[in-house]
Amino acid sequence: MPARHNHDDERDLWDAYATNVTREIGAPVMNWTQYAGHGPGEELLGSPGTVLEIGCGTGRTLAYLAERGVKGTGVDMSPVMVDAVRERWGDRVSFHCAEVLDFLRDHGERYDAVYSIFGAVWFTDPAKLLPLVVNALKPGGSLVFSHPPAIPGAYGPQGMYKGGFAGRARFTYRYSYTPGRWESILLRSGFSKAEVRILDAPEPDHIGTLIGQAVTG
């Protein structure tokens, strides 16, 4: 049975998350992993003139890239989040409040790079998302994404209840695959090359980070 996304419920969930994380938005930063100062930096994107972040959250990465002359666009489905980041970074980055699939279908602009840091690539059906990302990229453009690796044996859409296990059922999904499976999905979606790997955590036995890179022909 396919995952049944309810975007209204998911928007409420991300609004609740945004209410917490936007109380104090930190300085611009470029970090692909969940560990501060660990892992690669902007070099994964190459040298783009334009970027789109899908699931942009606090906008700190877009602000970091804007400081380096990159024209950035961010999309997030939470109105609370987008209002906050527009107030903080709106003088240098263009932010849109939309569900990512709708945004990619409705906007005709194309980008040198699209990226997701624990963002929409993790939370959106890749069969629907990735072909739209291919269409949003210029020839030779790249997709870069990161999120935690799959728990061994738990692959595909992983449902998550929010707000505990009592009350009205509100949930979202994360999509988790092995690196090899991710590469197959990316190539089948229209990318010409794909490489997905797991970067070890800075401490032994801690959770690593899955990092995917793909380019269009």
PDB file of C-alpha atoms in Angstrom:
ATOM      1  CA  MET A   1       0.000   0.000   0.000  1.00  0.00           C
ATOM      2  CA  PRO A   2       1.478   3.416  -0.916  1.00  0.00           C
ATOM      3  CA  ALA A   3       2.137   6.032   1.732  1.00  0.00           C
ATOM      4  CA  ARG A   4      -0.880   8.290   2.242  1.00  0.00           C
ATOM      5  CA  HIS A   5       0.365  11.814   2.770  1.00  0.00           C
ATOM      6  CA  ASN A   6      -2.038  14.301   4.330  1.00  0.00           C
ATOM      7  CA  HIS A   7      -0.404  17.641   3.582  1.00  0.00           C
ATOM      8  CA  ASP A   8      -2.711  19.603   5.865  1.00  0.00           C
ATOM      9  CA  ASP A   9      -1.685  17.460   8.838  1.00  0.00           C
ATOM     10  CA  GLU A  10       1.939  17.545   7.785  1.00  0.00           C
ATOM     11  CA  ARG A  11       1.821  21.340   7.529  1.00  0.00           C
ATOM     12  CA  ASP A  12       0.530  21.488  11.106  1.00  0.00           C
ATOM     13  CA  LEU A  13       3.366  19.244  12.231  1.00  0.00           C
ATOM     14  CA  TRP A  14       6.016  21.381  10.545  1.00  0.00           C
ATOM     15  CA  ASP A  15       4.425  24.539  11.946  1.00  0.00           C
ATOM     16  CA  ALA A  16       4.830  23.084  15.443  1.00  0.00           C
ATOM     17  CA  TYR A  17       8.470  22.277  14.675  1.00  0.00           C
ATOM     18  CA  ALA A  18       9.039  25.756  13.246  1.00  0.00           C
ATOM     19  CA  THR A  19       7.589  27.414  16.349  1.00  0.00           C
ATOM     20  CA  ASN A  20      10.414  25.851  18.354  1.00  0.00           C
ATOM     21  CA  VAL A  21      13.372  26.212  16.005  1.00  0.00           C
ATOM     22  CA  THR A  22      12.674  29.782  14.902  1.00  0.00           C
ATOM     23  CA  ARG A  23      12.766  31.223  18.419  1.00  0.00           C
ATOM     24  CA  GLU A  24      16.460  31.780  17.926  1.00  0.00           C
ATOM     25  CA  ILE A  25      17.772  31.290  14.380  1.00  0.00           C
ATOM     26  CA  GLY A  26      21.538  30.995  14.376  1.00  0.00           C
ATOM     27  CA  ALA A  27      24.165  32.383  12.032  1.00  0.00           C
ATOM     28  CA  PRO A  28      24.537  31.286   8.389  1.00  0.00           C
ATOM     29  CA  VAL A  29      26.116  27.842   8.124  1.00  0.00           C
ATOM     30  CA  MET A  30      26.852  25.123   5.559  1.00  0.00           C
ATOM     31  CA  ASN A  31      26.706  21.703   7.189  1.00  0.00           C
ATOM     32  CA  TRP A  32      25.468  18.500   5.517  1.00  0.00           C
ATOM     33  CA  THR A  33      25.557  16.359   8.652  1.00  0.00           C
ATOM     34  CA  GLN A  34      23.908  16.386  12.069  1.00  0.00           C
ATOM     35  CA  TYR A  35      27.283  17.090  13.702  1.00  0.00           C
ATOM     36  CA  ALA A  36      28.537  20.674  13.803  1.00  0.00           C
ATOM     37  CA  GLY A  37      31.745  21.171  11.854  1.00  0.00           C
ATOM     38  CA  HIS A  38      31.815  17.601  10.554  1.00  0.00           C
ATOM     39  CA  GLY A  39      31.874  16.514   6.939  1.00  0.00           C
ATOM     40  CA  PRO A  40      32.092  18.288   3.580  1.00  0.00           C
ATOM     41  CA  GLY A  41      31.067  21.854   2.775  1.00  0.00           C
ATOM     42  CA  GLU A  42      29.792  23.813  -0.188  1.00  0.00           C
ATOM     43  CA  GLU A  43      32.182  22.035  -2.546  1.00  0.00           C
ATOM     44  CA  LEU A  44      29.554  19.300  -2.935  1.00  0.00           C
ATOM     45  CA  LEU A  45      27.460  21.795  -4.907  1.00  0.00           C
ATOM     46  CA  GLY A  46      30.276  22.672  -7.303  1.00  0.00           C
ATOM     47  CA  SER A  47      30.199  26.347  -8.268  1.00  0.00           C
ATOM     48  CA  PRO A  48      26.513  27.120  -8.826  1.00  0.00           C
ATOM     49  CA  GLY A  49      25.177  30.539  -9.691  1.00  0.00           C
ATOM     50  CA  THR A  50      21.659  29.571  -8.641  1.00  0.00           C
ATOM     51  CA  VAL A  51      20.401  27.058  -6.094  1.00  0.00           C
ATOM     52  CA  LEU A  52      17.070  25.785  -4.807  1.00  0.00           C
ATOM     53  CA  GLU A  53      16.774  24.295  -1.324  1.00  0.00           C
ATOM     54  CA  ILE A  54      13.753  22.017  -0.938  1.00  0.00           C
ATOM     55  CA  GLY A  55      12.644  21.939   2.668  1.00  0.00           C
ATOM     56  CA  CYS A  56      14.725  24.987   3.535  1.00  0.00           C
ATOM     57  CA  GLY A  57      13.914  25.143   7.244  1.00  0.00           C
ATOM     58  CA  THR A  58      15.633  28.031   8.995  1.00  0.00           C
ATOM     59  CA  GLY A  59      17.291  29.261   5.781  1.00  0.00           C
ATOM     60  CA  ARG A  60      20.758  29.323   7.343  1.00  0.00           C
ATOM     61  CA  THR A  61      22.368  27.419   4.474  1.00  0.00           C
ATOM     62  CA  LEU A  62      20.814  29.671   1.842  1.00  0.00           C
ATOM     63  CA  ALA A  63      22.031  32.701   3.770  1.00  0.00           C
ATOM     64  CA  TYR A  64      25.531  31.197   3.860  1.00  0.00           C
ATOM     65  CA  LEU A  65      25.505  30.691   0.087  1.00  0.00           C
ATOM     66  CA  ALA A  66      24.075  34.169  -0.507  1.00  0.00           C
ATOM     67  CA  GLU A  67      27.047  35.642   1.358  1.00  0.00           C
ATOM     68  CA  ARG A  68      29.203  33.966  -1.301  1.00  0.00           C
ATOM     69  CA  GLY A  69      27.301  35.420  -4.226  1.00  0.00           C
ATOM     70  CA  VAL A  70      24.937  32.542  -4.975  1.00  0.00           C
ATOM     71  CA  LYS A  71      21.352  33.410  -5.902  1.00  0.00           C
ATOM     72  CA  GLY A  72      19.252  31.259  -3.592  1.00  0.00           C
ATOM     73  CA  THR A  73      15.631  30.154  -3.508  1.00  0.00           C
ATOM     74  CA  GLY A  74      14.046  28.201  -0.681  1.00  0.00           C
ATOM     75  CA  VAL A  75      10.739  26.377  -0.418  1.00  0.00           C
ATOM     76  CA  ASP A  76       9.125  25.072   2.771  1.00  0.00           C
ATOM     77  CA  MET A  77       5.560  23.971   3.450  1.00  0.00           C
ATOM     78  CA  SER A  78       5.333  25.604   6.909  1.00  0.00           C
ATOM     79  CA  PRO A  79       3.891  29.145   6.895  1.00  0.00           C
ATOM     80  CA  VAL A  80       5.346  29.697  10.370  1.00  0.00           C
ATOM     81  CA  MET A  81       8.816  28.782   9.136  1.00  0.00           C
ATOM     82  CA  VAL A  82       8.618  30.822   5.945  1.00  0.00           C
ATOM     83  CA  ASP A  83       7.362  33.930   7.741  1.00  0.00           C
ATOM     84  CA  ALA A  84      10.267  33.700  10.185  1.00  0.00           C
ATOM     85  CA  VAL A  85      12.984  33.156   7.596  1.00  0.00           C
ATOM     86  CA  ARG A  86      11.644  35.871   5.321  1.00  0.00           C
ATOM     87  CA  GLU A  87      11.953  38.277   8.218  1.00  0.00           C
ATOM     88  CA  ARG A  88      15.513  37.101   8.947  1.00  0.00           C
ATOM     89  CA  TRP A  89      16.969  36.460   5.490  1.00  0.00           C
ATOM     90  CA  GLY A  90      14.435  37.849   3.011  1.00  0.00           C
ATOM     91  CA  ASP A  91      16.711  40.675   1.906  1.00  0.00           C
ATOM     92  CA  ARG A  92      19.089  38.172   0.332  1.00  0.00           C
ATOM     93  CA  VAL A  93      17.079  34.989  -0.404  1.00  0.00           C
ATOM     94  CA  SER A  94      13.730  34.316  -2.107  1.00  0.00           C
ATOM     95  CA  PHE A  95      11.490  32.100   0.057  1.00  0.00           C
ATOM     96  CA  HIS A  96       8.268  30.358  -1.004  1.00  0.00           C
ATOM     97  CA  CYS A  97       5.649  28.667   1.164  1.00  0.00           C
ATOM     98  CA  ALA A  98       4.442  25.610  -0.741  1.00  0.00           C
ATOM     99  CA  GLU A  99       4.341  21.839  -0.768  1.00  0.00           C
ATOM    100  CA  VAL A 100       7.457  20.851  -2.705  1.00  0.00           C
ATOM    101  CA  LEU A 101       5.741  18.803  -5.426  1.00  0.00           C
ATOM    102  CA  ASP A 102       3.317  21.650  -6.134  1.00  0.00           C
ATOM    103  CA  PHE A 103       6.152  24.166  -6.215  1.00  0.00           C
ATOM    104  CA  LEU A 104       8.228  22.155  -8.671  1.00  0.00           C
ATOM    105  CA  ARG A 105       5.220  21.561 -10.935  1.00  0.00           C
ATOM    106  CA  ASP A 106       4.115  25.194 -10.927  1.00  0.00           C
ATOM    107  CA  HIS A 107       7.421  27.079 -11.172  1.00  0.00           C
ATOM    108  CA  GLY A 108       9.298  27.109 -14.431  1.00  0.00           C
ATOM    109  CA  GLU A 109      12.637  28.419 -13.188  1.00  0.00           C
ATOM    110  CA  ARG A 110      15.642  26.144 -13.580  1.00  0.00           C
ATOM    111  CA  TYR A 111      18.651  25.993 -11.281  1.00  0.00           C
ATOM    112  CA  ASP A 112      22.307  25.011 -11.342  1.00  0.00           C
ATOM    113  CA  ALA A 113      21.816  22.943  -8.186  1.00  0.00           C
ATOM    114  CA  VAL A 114      18.988  21.649  -6.017  1.00  0.00           C
ATOM    115  CA  TYR A 115      19.750  20.422  -2.527  1.00  0.00           C
ATOM    116  CA  SER A 116      18.107  19.030   0.592  1.00  0.00           C
ATOM    117  CA  ILE A 117      19.699  18.815   4.041  1.00  0.00           C
ATOM    118  CA  PHE A 118      17.509  16.548   6.176  1.00  0.00           C
ATOM    119  CA  GLY A 119      14.748  18.103   4.064  1.00  0.00           C
ATOM    120  CA  ALA A 120      12.260  17.265   1.346  1.00  0.00           C
ATOM    121  CA  VAL A 121      14.236  14.428  -0.264  1.00  0.00           C
ATOM    122  CA  TRP A 122      13.890  12.581   3.041  1.00  0.00           C
ATOM    123  CA  PHE A 123      10.170  13.303   3.447  1.00  0.00           C
ATOM    124  CA  THR A 124       8.795  13.038  -0.109  1.00  0.00           C
ATOM    125  CA  ASP A 125       8.106  10.015  -2.309  1.00  0.00           C
ATOM    126  CA  PRO A 126      11.180   9.905  -4.556  1.00  0.00           C
ATOM    127  CA  ALA A 127       9.175   8.452  -7.450  1.00  0.00           C
ATOM    128  CA  LYS A 128       7.194  11.708  -7.516  1.00  0.00           C
ATOM    129  CA  LEU A 129       9.889  14.135  -6.407  1.00  0.00           C
ATOM    130  CA  LEU A 130      13.010  13.216  -8.338  1.00  0.00           C
ATOM    131  CA  PRO A 131      11.668  13.499 -11.911  1.00  0.00           C
ATOM    132  CA  LEU A 132      10.454  16.997 -11.014  1.00  0.00           C
ATOM    133  CA  VAL A 133      13.899  17.845  -9.651  1.00  0.00           C
ATOM    134  CA  VAL A 134      15.469  16.691 -12.922  1.00  0.00           C
ATOM    135  CA  ASN A 135      13.141  19.060 -14.793  1.00  0.00           C
ATOM    136  CA  ALA A 136      14.074  21.908 -12.437  1.00  0.00           C
ATOM    137  CA  LEU A 137      17.788  21.562 -13.149  1.00  0.00           C
ATOM    138  CA  LYS A 138      19.752  23.082 -15.986  1.00  0.00           C
ATOM    139  CA  PRO A 139      21.728  20.662 -18.205  1.00  0.00           C
ATOM    140  CA  GLY A 140      24.637  19.424 -16.132  1.00  0.00           C
ATOM    141  CA  GLY A 141      22.919  20.562 -12.938  1.00  0.00           C
ATOM    142  CA  SER A 142      23.262  18.655  -9.690  1.00  0.00           C
ATOM    143  CA  LEU A 143      21.146  17.359  -6.841  1.00  0.00           C
ATOM    144  CA  VAL A 144      22.799  16.931  -3.445  1.00  0.00           C
ATOM    145  CA  PHE A 145      20.991  15.630  -0.383  1.00  0.00           C
ATOM    146  CA  SER A 146      21.696  14.278   3.072  1.00  0.00           C
ATOM    147  CA  HIS A 147      19.818  12.569   5.876  1.00  0.00           C
ATOM    148  CA  PRO A 148      20.459   9.752   8.362  1.00  0.00           C
ATOM    149  CA  PRO A 149      20.990   6.305   6.849  1.00  0.00           C
ATOM    150  CA  ALA A 150      18.252   3.719   6.875  1.00  0.00           C
ATOM    151  CA  ILE A 151      17.941   1.444   9.866  1.00  0.00           C
ATOM    152  CA  PRO A 152      19.060  -1.980   8.605  1.00  0.00           C
ATOM    153  CA  GLY A 153      16.091  -3.920   7.288  1.00  0.00           C
ATOM    154  CA  ALA A 154      13.739  -0.909   7.392  1.00  0.00           C
ATOM    155  CA  TYR A 155      13.485   0.443   3.855  1.00  0.00           C
ATOM    156  CA  GLY A 156      10.986   2.512   1.886  1.00  0.00           C
ATOM    157  CA  PRO A 157       8.469   4.892   3.496  1.00  0.00           C
ATOM    158  CA  GLN A 158       8.735   4.915   7.272  1.00  0.00           C
ATOM    159  CA  GLY A 159       5.661   6.299   9.043  1.00  0.00           C
ATOM    160  CA  MET A 160       6.075   8.537  12.080  1.00  0.00           C
ATOM    161  CA  TYR A 161       3.379   9.674  14.482  1.00  0.00           C
ATOM    162  CA  LYS A 162       3.791  13.157  15.882  1.00  0.00           C
ATOM    163  CA  GLY A 163       2.865  14.457  19.307  1.00  0.00           C
ATOM    164  CA  GLY A 164       2.950  11.121  21.099  1.00  0.00           C
ATOM    165  CA  PHE A 165       0.764   8.066  20.680  1.00  0.00           C
ATOM    166  CA  ALA A 166      -2.510   9.444  22.009  1.00  0.00           C
ATOM    167  CA  GLY A 167      -5.028  11.823  20.464  1.00  0.00           C
ATOM    168  CA  ARG A 168      -5.832  12.458  16.809  1.00  0.00           C
ATOM    169  CA  ALA A 169      -3.650  10.426  14.467  1.00  0.00           C
ATOM    170  CA  ARG A 170      -1.243  12.828  12.770  1.00  0.00           C
ATOM    171  CA  PHE A 171       1.730  11.426  10.959  1.00  0.00           C
ATOM    172  CA  THR A 172       4.259  11.928   8.226  1.00  0.00           C
ATOM    173  CA  TYR A 173       6.708   9.707   6.348  1.00  0.00           C
ATOM    174  CA  ARG A 174      10.434   9.472   5.825  1.00  0.00           C
ATOM    175  CA  TYR A 175      11.862   7.588   2.849  1.00  0.00           C
ATOM    176  CA  SER A 176      14.889   5.437   3.630  1.00  0.00           C
ATOM    177  CA  TYR A 177      16.941   3.242   1.319  1.00  0.00           C
ATOM    178  CA  THR A 178      20.381   1.689   1.066  1.00  0.00           C
ATOM    179  CA  PRO A 179      22.957   3.716  -0.900  1.00  0.00           C
ATOM    180  CA  GLY A 180      22.749   1.260  -3.794  1.00  0.00           C
ATOM    181  CA  ARG A 181      18.971   1.488  -3.903  1.00  0.00           C
ATOM    182  CA  TRP A 182      19.152   5.296  -3.832  1.00  0.00           C
ATOM    183  CA  GLU A 183      21.519   5.247  -6.794  1.00  0.00           C
ATOM    184  CA  SER A 184      19.118   3.045  -8.768  1.00  0.00           C
ATOM    185  CA  ILE A 185      16.192   5.341  -7.955  1.00  0.00           C
ATOM    186  CA  LEU A 186      18.149   8.431  -9.018  1.00  0.00           C
ATOM    187  CA  LEU A 187      19.223   6.913 -12.346  1.00  0.00           C
ATOM    188  CA  ARG A 188      15.721   5.634 -13.058  1.00  0.00           C
ATOM    189  CA  SER A 189      14.367   9.128 -12.357  1.00  0.00           C
ATOM    190  CA  GLY A 190      16.433  10.664 -15.155  1.00  0.00           C
ATOM    191  CA  PHE A 191      19.811  11.552 -13.680  1.00  0.00           C
ATOM    192  CA  SER A 192      22.809  10.559 -15.787  1.00  0.00           C
ATOM    193  CA  LYS A 193      25.152   9.832 -12.865  1.00  0.00           C
ATOM    194  CA  ALA A 194      24.570   9.144  -9.175  1.00  0.00           C
ATOM    195  CA  GLU A 195      26.714   8.412  -6.141  1.00  0.00           C
ATOM    196  CA  VAL A 196      25.348   7.784  -2.655  1.00  0.00           C
ATOM    197  CA  ARG A 197      27.508   7.002   0.350  1.00  0.00           C
ATOM    198  CA  ILE A 198      27.380   6.927   4.116  1.00  0.00           C
ATOM    199  CA  LEU A 199      29.756   9.260   5.928  1.00  0.00           C
ATOM    200  CA  ASP A 200      30.786   7.934   9.323  1.00  0.00           C
ATOM    201  CA  ALA A 201      30.003   9.977  12.418  1.00  0.00           C
ATOM    202  CA  PRO A 202      32.886  11.702  14.214  1.00  0.00           C
ATOM    203  CA  GLU A 203      32.506   9.257  17.124  1.00  0.00           C
ATOM    204  CA  PRO A 204      32.589   5.451  16.798  1.00  0.00           C
ATOM    205  CA  ASP A 205      29.193   3.710  16.826  1.00  0.00           C
ATOM    206  CA  HIS A 206      27.302   6.999  16.392  1.00  0.00           C
ATOM    207  CA  ILE A 207      24.782   7.511  13.602  1.00  0.00           C
ATOM    208  CA  GLY A 208      26.379   8.432  10.297  1.00  0.00           C
ATOM    209  CA  THR A 209      25.013  10.540   7.456  1.00  0.00           C
ATOM    210  CA  LEU A 210      23.828   9.383   4.048  1.00  0.00           C
ATOM    211  CA  ILE A 211      24.975  11.805   1.332  1.00  0.00           C
ATOM    212  CA  GLY A 212      23.688  11.571  -2.230  1.00  0.00           C
ATOM    213  CA  GLN A 213      24.923  13.356  -5.350  1.00  0.00           C
ATOM    214  CA  ALA A 214      23.452  13.138  -8.847  1.00  0.00           C
ATOM    215  CA  VAL A 215      23.847  15.121 -12.074  1.00  0.00           C
ATOM    216  CA  THR A 216      21.729  15.616 -15.159  1.00  0.00           C
ATOM    217  CA  GLY A 217      22.998  14.907 -18.675  1.00  0.00           C
TER     218      GLY A 217
END
